GROMACS .gro file of C-alpha atoms in nm:
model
  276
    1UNK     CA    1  11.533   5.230  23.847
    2UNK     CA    2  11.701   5.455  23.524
    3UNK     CA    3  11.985   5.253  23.564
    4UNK     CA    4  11.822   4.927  23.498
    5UNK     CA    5  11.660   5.030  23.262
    6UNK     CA    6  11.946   5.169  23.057
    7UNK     CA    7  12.101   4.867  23.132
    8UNK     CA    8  11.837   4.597  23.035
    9UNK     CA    9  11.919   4.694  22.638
   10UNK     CA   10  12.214   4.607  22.688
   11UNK     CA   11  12.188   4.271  22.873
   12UNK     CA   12  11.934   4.153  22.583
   13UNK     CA   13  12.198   4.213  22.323
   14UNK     CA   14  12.475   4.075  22.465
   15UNK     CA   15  12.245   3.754  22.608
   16UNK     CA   16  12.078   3.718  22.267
   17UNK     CA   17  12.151   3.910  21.971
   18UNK     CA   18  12.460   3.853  22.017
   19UNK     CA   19  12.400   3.461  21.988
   20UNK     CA   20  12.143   3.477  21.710
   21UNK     CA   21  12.378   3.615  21.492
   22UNK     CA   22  12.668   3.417  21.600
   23UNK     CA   23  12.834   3.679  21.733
   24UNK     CA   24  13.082   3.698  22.034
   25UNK     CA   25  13.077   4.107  22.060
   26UNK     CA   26  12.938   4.390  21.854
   27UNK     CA   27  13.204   4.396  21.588
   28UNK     CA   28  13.114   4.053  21.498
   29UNK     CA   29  12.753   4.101  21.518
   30UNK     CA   30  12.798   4.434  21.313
   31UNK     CA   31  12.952   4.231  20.997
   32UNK     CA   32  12.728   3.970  21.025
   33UNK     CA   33  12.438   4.193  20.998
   34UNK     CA   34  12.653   4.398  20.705
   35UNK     CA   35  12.667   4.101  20.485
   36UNK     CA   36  12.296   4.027  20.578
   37UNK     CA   37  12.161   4.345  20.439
   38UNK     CA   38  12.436   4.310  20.157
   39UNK     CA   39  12.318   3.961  20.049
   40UNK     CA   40  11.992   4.063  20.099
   41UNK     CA   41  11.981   4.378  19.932
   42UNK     CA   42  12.098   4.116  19.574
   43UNK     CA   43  11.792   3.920  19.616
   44UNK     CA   44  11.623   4.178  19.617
   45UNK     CA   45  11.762   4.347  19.276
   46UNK     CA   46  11.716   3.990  19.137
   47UNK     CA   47  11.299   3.979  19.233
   48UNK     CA   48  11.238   4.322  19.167
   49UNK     CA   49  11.444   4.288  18.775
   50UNK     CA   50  11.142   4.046  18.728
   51UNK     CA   51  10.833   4.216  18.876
   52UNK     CA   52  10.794   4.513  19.074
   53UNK     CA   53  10.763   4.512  19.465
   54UNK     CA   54  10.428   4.395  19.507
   55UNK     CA   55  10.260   4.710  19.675
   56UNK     CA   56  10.120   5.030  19.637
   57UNK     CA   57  10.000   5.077  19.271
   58UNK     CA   58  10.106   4.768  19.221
   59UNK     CA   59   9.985   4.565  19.496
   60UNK     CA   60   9.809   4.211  19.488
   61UNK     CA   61   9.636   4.000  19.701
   62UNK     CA   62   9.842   3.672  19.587
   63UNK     CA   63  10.073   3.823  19.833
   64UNK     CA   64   9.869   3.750  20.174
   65UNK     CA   65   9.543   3.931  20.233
   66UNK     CA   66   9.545   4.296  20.256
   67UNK     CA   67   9.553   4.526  20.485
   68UNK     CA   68   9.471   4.961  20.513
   69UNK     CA   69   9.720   5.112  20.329
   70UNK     CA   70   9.801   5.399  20.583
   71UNK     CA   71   9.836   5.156  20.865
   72UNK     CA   72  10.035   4.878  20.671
   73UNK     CA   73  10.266   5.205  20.628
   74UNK     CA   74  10.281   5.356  20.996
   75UNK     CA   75  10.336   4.986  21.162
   76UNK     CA   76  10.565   4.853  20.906
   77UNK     CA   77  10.810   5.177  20.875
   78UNK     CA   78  10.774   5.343  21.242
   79UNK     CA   79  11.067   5.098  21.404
   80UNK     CA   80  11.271   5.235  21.192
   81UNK     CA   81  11.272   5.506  21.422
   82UNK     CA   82  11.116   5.309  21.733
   83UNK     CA   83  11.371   5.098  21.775
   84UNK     CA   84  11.648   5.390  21.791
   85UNK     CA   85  11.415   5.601  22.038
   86UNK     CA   86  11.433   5.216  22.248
   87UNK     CA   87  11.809   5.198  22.205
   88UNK     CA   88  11.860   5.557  22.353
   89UNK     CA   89  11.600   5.472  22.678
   90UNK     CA   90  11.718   5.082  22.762
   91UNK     CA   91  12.109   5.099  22.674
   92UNK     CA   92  12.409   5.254  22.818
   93UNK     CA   93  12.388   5.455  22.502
   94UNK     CA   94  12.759   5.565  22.586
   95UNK     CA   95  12.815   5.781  22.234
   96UNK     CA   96  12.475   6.025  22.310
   97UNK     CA   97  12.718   6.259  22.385
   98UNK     CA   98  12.857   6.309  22.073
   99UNK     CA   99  12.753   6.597  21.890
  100UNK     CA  100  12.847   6.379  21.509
  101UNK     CA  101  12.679   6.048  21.648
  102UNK     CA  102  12.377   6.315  21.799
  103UNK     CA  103  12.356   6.493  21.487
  104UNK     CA  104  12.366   6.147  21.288
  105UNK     CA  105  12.108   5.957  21.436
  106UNK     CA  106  11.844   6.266  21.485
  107UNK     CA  107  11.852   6.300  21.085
  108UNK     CA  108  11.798   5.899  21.059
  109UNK     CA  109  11.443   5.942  21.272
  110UNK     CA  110  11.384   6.295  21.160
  111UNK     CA  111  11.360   6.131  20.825
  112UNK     CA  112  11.181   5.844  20.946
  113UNK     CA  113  10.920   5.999  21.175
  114UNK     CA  114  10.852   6.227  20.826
  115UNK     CA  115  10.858   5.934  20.595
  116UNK     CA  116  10.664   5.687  20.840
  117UNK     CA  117  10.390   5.852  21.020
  118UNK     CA  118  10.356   6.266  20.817
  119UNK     CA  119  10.352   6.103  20.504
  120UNK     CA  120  10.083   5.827  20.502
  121UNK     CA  121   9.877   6.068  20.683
  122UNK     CA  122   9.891   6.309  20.399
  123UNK     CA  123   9.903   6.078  20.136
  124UNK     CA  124   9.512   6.018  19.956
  125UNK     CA  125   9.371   5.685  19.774
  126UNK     CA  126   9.653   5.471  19.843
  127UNK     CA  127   9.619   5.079  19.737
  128UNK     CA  128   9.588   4.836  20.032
  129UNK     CA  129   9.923   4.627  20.129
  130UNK     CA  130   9.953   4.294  20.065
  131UNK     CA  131  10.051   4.091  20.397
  132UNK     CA  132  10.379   3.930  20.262
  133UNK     CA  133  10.538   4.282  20.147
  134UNK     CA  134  10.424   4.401  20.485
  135UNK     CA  135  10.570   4.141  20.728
  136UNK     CA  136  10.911   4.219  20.509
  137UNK     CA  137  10.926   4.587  20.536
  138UNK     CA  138  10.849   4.563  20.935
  139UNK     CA  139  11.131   4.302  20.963
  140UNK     CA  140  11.368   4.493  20.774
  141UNK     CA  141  11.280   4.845  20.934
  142UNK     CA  142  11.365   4.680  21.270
  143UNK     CA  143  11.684   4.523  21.137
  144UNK     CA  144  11.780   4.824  21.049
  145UNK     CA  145  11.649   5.047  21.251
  146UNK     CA  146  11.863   4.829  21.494
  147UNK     CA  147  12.191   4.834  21.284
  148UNK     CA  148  12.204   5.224  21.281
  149UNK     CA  149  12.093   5.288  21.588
  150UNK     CA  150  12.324   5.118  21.748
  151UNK     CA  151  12.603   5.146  21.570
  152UNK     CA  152  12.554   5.509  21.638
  153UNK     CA  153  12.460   5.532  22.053
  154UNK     CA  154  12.656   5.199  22.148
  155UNK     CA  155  12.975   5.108  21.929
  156UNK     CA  156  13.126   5.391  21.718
  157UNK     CA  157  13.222   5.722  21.876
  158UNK     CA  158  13.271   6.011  21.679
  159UNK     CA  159  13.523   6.292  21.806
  160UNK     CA  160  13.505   6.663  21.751
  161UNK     CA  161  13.708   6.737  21.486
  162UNK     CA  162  13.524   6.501  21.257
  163UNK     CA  163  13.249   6.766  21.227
  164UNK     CA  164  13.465   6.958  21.069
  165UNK     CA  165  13.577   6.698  20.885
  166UNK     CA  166  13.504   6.730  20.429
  167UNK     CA  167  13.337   6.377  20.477
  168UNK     CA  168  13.102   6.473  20.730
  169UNK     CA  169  13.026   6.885  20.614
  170UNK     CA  170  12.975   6.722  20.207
  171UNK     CA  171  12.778   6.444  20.366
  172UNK     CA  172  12.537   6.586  20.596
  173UNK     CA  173  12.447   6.827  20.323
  174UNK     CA  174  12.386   6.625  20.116
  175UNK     CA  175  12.182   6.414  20.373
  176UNK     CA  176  11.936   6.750  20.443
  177UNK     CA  177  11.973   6.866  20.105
  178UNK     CA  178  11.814   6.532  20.008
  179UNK     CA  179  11.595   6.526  20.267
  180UNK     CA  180  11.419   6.850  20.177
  181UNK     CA  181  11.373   6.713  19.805
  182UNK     CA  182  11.194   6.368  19.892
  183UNK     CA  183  10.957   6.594  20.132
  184UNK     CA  184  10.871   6.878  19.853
  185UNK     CA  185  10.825   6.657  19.596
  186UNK     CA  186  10.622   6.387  19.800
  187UNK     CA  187  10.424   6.668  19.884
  188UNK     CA  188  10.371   6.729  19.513
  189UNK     CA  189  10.283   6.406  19.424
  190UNK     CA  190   9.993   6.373  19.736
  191UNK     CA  191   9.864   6.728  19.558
  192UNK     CA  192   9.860   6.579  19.275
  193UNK     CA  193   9.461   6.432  19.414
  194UNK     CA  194   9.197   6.642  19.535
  195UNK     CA  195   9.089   6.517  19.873
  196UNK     CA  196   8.859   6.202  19.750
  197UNK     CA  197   8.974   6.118  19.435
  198UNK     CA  198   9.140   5.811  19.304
  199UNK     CA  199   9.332   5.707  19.041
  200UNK     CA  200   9.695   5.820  18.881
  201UNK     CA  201   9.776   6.110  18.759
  202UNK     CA  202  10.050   6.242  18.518
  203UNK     CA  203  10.320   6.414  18.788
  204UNK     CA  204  10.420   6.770  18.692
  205UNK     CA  205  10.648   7.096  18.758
  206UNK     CA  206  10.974   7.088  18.957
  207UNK     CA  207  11.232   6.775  18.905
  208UNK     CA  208  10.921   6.620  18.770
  209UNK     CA  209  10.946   6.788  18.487
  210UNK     CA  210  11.296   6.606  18.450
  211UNK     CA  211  11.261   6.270  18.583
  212UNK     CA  212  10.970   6.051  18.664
  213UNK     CA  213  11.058   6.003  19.061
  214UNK     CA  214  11.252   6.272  19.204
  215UNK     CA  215  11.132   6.160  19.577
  216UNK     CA  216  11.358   5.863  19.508
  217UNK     CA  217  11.652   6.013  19.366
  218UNK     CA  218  11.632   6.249  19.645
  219UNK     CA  219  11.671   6.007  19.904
  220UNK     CA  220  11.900   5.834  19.721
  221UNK     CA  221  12.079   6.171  19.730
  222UNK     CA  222  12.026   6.113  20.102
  223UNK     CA  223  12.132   5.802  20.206
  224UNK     CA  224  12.435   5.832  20.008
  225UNK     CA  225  12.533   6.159  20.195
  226UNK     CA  226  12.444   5.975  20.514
  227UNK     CA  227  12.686   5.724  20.455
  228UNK     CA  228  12.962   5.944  20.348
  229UNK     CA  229  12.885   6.147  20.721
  230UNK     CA  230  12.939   5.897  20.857
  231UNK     CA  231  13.197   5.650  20.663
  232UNK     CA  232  13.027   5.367  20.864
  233UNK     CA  233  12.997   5.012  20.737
  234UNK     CA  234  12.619   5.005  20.786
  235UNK     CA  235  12.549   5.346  20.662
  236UNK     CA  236  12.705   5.209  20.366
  237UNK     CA  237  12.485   4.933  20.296
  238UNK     CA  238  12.221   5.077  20.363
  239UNK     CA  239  12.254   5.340  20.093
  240UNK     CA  240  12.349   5.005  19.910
  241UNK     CA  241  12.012   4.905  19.953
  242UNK     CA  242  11.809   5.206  19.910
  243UNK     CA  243  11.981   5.299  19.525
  244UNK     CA  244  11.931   4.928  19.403
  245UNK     CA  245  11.553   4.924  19.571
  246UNK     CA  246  11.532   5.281  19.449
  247UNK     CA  247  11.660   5.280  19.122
  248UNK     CA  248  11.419   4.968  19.033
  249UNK     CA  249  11.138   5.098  19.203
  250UNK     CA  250  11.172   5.456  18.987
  251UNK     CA  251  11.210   5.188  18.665
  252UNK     CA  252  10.924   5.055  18.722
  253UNK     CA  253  10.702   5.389  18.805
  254UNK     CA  254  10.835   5.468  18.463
  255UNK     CA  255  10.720   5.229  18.236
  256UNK     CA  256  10.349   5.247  18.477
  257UNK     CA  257  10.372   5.599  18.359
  258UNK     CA  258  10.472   5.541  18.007
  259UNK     CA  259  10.189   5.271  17.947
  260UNK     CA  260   9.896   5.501  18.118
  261UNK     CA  261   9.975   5.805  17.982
  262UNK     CA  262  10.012   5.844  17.593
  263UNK     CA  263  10.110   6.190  17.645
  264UNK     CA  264  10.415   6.105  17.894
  265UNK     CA  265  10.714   6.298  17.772
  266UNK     CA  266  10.925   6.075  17.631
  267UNK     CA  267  11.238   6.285  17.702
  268UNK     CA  268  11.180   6.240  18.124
  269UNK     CA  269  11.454   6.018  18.284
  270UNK     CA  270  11.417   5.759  18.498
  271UNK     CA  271  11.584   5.899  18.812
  272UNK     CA  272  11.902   6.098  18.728
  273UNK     CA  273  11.794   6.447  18.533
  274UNK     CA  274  11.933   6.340  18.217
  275UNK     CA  275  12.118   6.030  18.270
  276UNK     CA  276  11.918   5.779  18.334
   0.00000   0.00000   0.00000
């Protein structure tokens, strides 16, 4: 019974991943999905140069109705870590074994589980989600949910010595170094709100006091360290991804902040303590 079920992941890939993407094996189906996210990741620097991703604080229902914020965020972010935990239980997952690939993919849904289901349960008065925005971030979280986890259990397998390796020790610290930013100074910006209240208020104290969104630098920080861990094609877009989303995002949070607040210190970067 165990075995087919660790082998029924594997069937469906091969019988029709594989296919969707054109693929005749994972190294083709890995590029494919590589230049996906890549392409992907311009269109989205294009749309979000002209107007701001169309949720949260700036959400609109001329995207689709709208749904509860905090369970637009649980269902549309939890496959990123779903689909791994799936991966691991219905695949051969023949690189488990690997302490790098282990210690790898436990930070990916560490981070996930934290950003997906601990933070919209502590977060207060969020704005309802558009559907459109929605339906994208679910699709995307299971692309690449998909794309790292299986690069990780199923394709690339990393030996000893690479965790000793610079790459990996610089990386992964910078990966939980990150990681332990974004959660601090989320947590700063939920206390921001008594329980009850609504509204925006002017954020404060820490990296705050340096740049308007230091929960985005930070995972910047972390993606970037996750990629250089693991010097993997799709690690690499996908901190691709996050600094152009990111970066644009933090842009836009600025000039929110700037037009709200007459009082918002002029000298606060964008993102990078005093860069940009």
């Amino acid at each position: 019974m165990l075995e087919k079920l660790n082998s029924c992941g594997d069937e469906f890939i091969t019988s029709y991943l594989h296919p969707l993407f054109g693929a005749n094996n994972d190294s083709e189906m890995f590029s494919q999905m590589v230049w996906i996210s890549f392409f992907y990741t311009l269109s989205v620097a294009v749309s979000m140069a002209l107007f701001p991703a169309p949720y949260g604080r700036y959400s609109s229902s001329k995207y689709g109705f709208l749904l509860p914020a905090k369970i637009a965020w649980i269902t549309q972010e939890s496959p990123s870590f779903i689909v791994p935990v799936i991966l691991l239980l219905t695949t051969s997952s023949a690189f488990w074994n690997s302490t790098v690939n282990k210690m790898l993919l436990i930070g990916f849904i560490i981070h996930y589980v934290n950003r997906s289901i601990i933070f919209p349960l502590c977060a207060r008065g969020n704005e309802d989600t558009p559907f459109i925005p929605y339906i994208s971030a679910m699709a995307f979280s299971i692309f690449n949910g998909f794309m790292q986890g299986h690069y990780l259990l199923n394709y690339y397998l990393y030996d000893e010595q690479w965790l000793t390796s610079p790459q990996f020790i610089i990386g992964f610290t910078m990966f939980c170094v990150g990681m332990a930013i974004n959660i601090h100074s989320d947590q700063q910006l939920i206390h921001l709100r008594k329980p009850g209240e609504t509204g925006y208020k002017m954020p404060v104290g820490g990296l705050f006091e340096y740049v308007t969104a230091p929960n985005f630098f930070a995972e910047i920080i972390e993606w970037i360290g996750f990629a250089i861990a693991s010097c993997s094609p799709p690690a690499a877009v996908f901190a691709f991804f996050s600094t152009v989303f990111l970066c644009y995002r933090a842009w836009h949070h600025h000039h929110f902040y700037l037009k709200k607040f007459d009082n918002y210190p002029r000298s606060r970067k964008i993102i990078i303590p005093f860069v940009f």
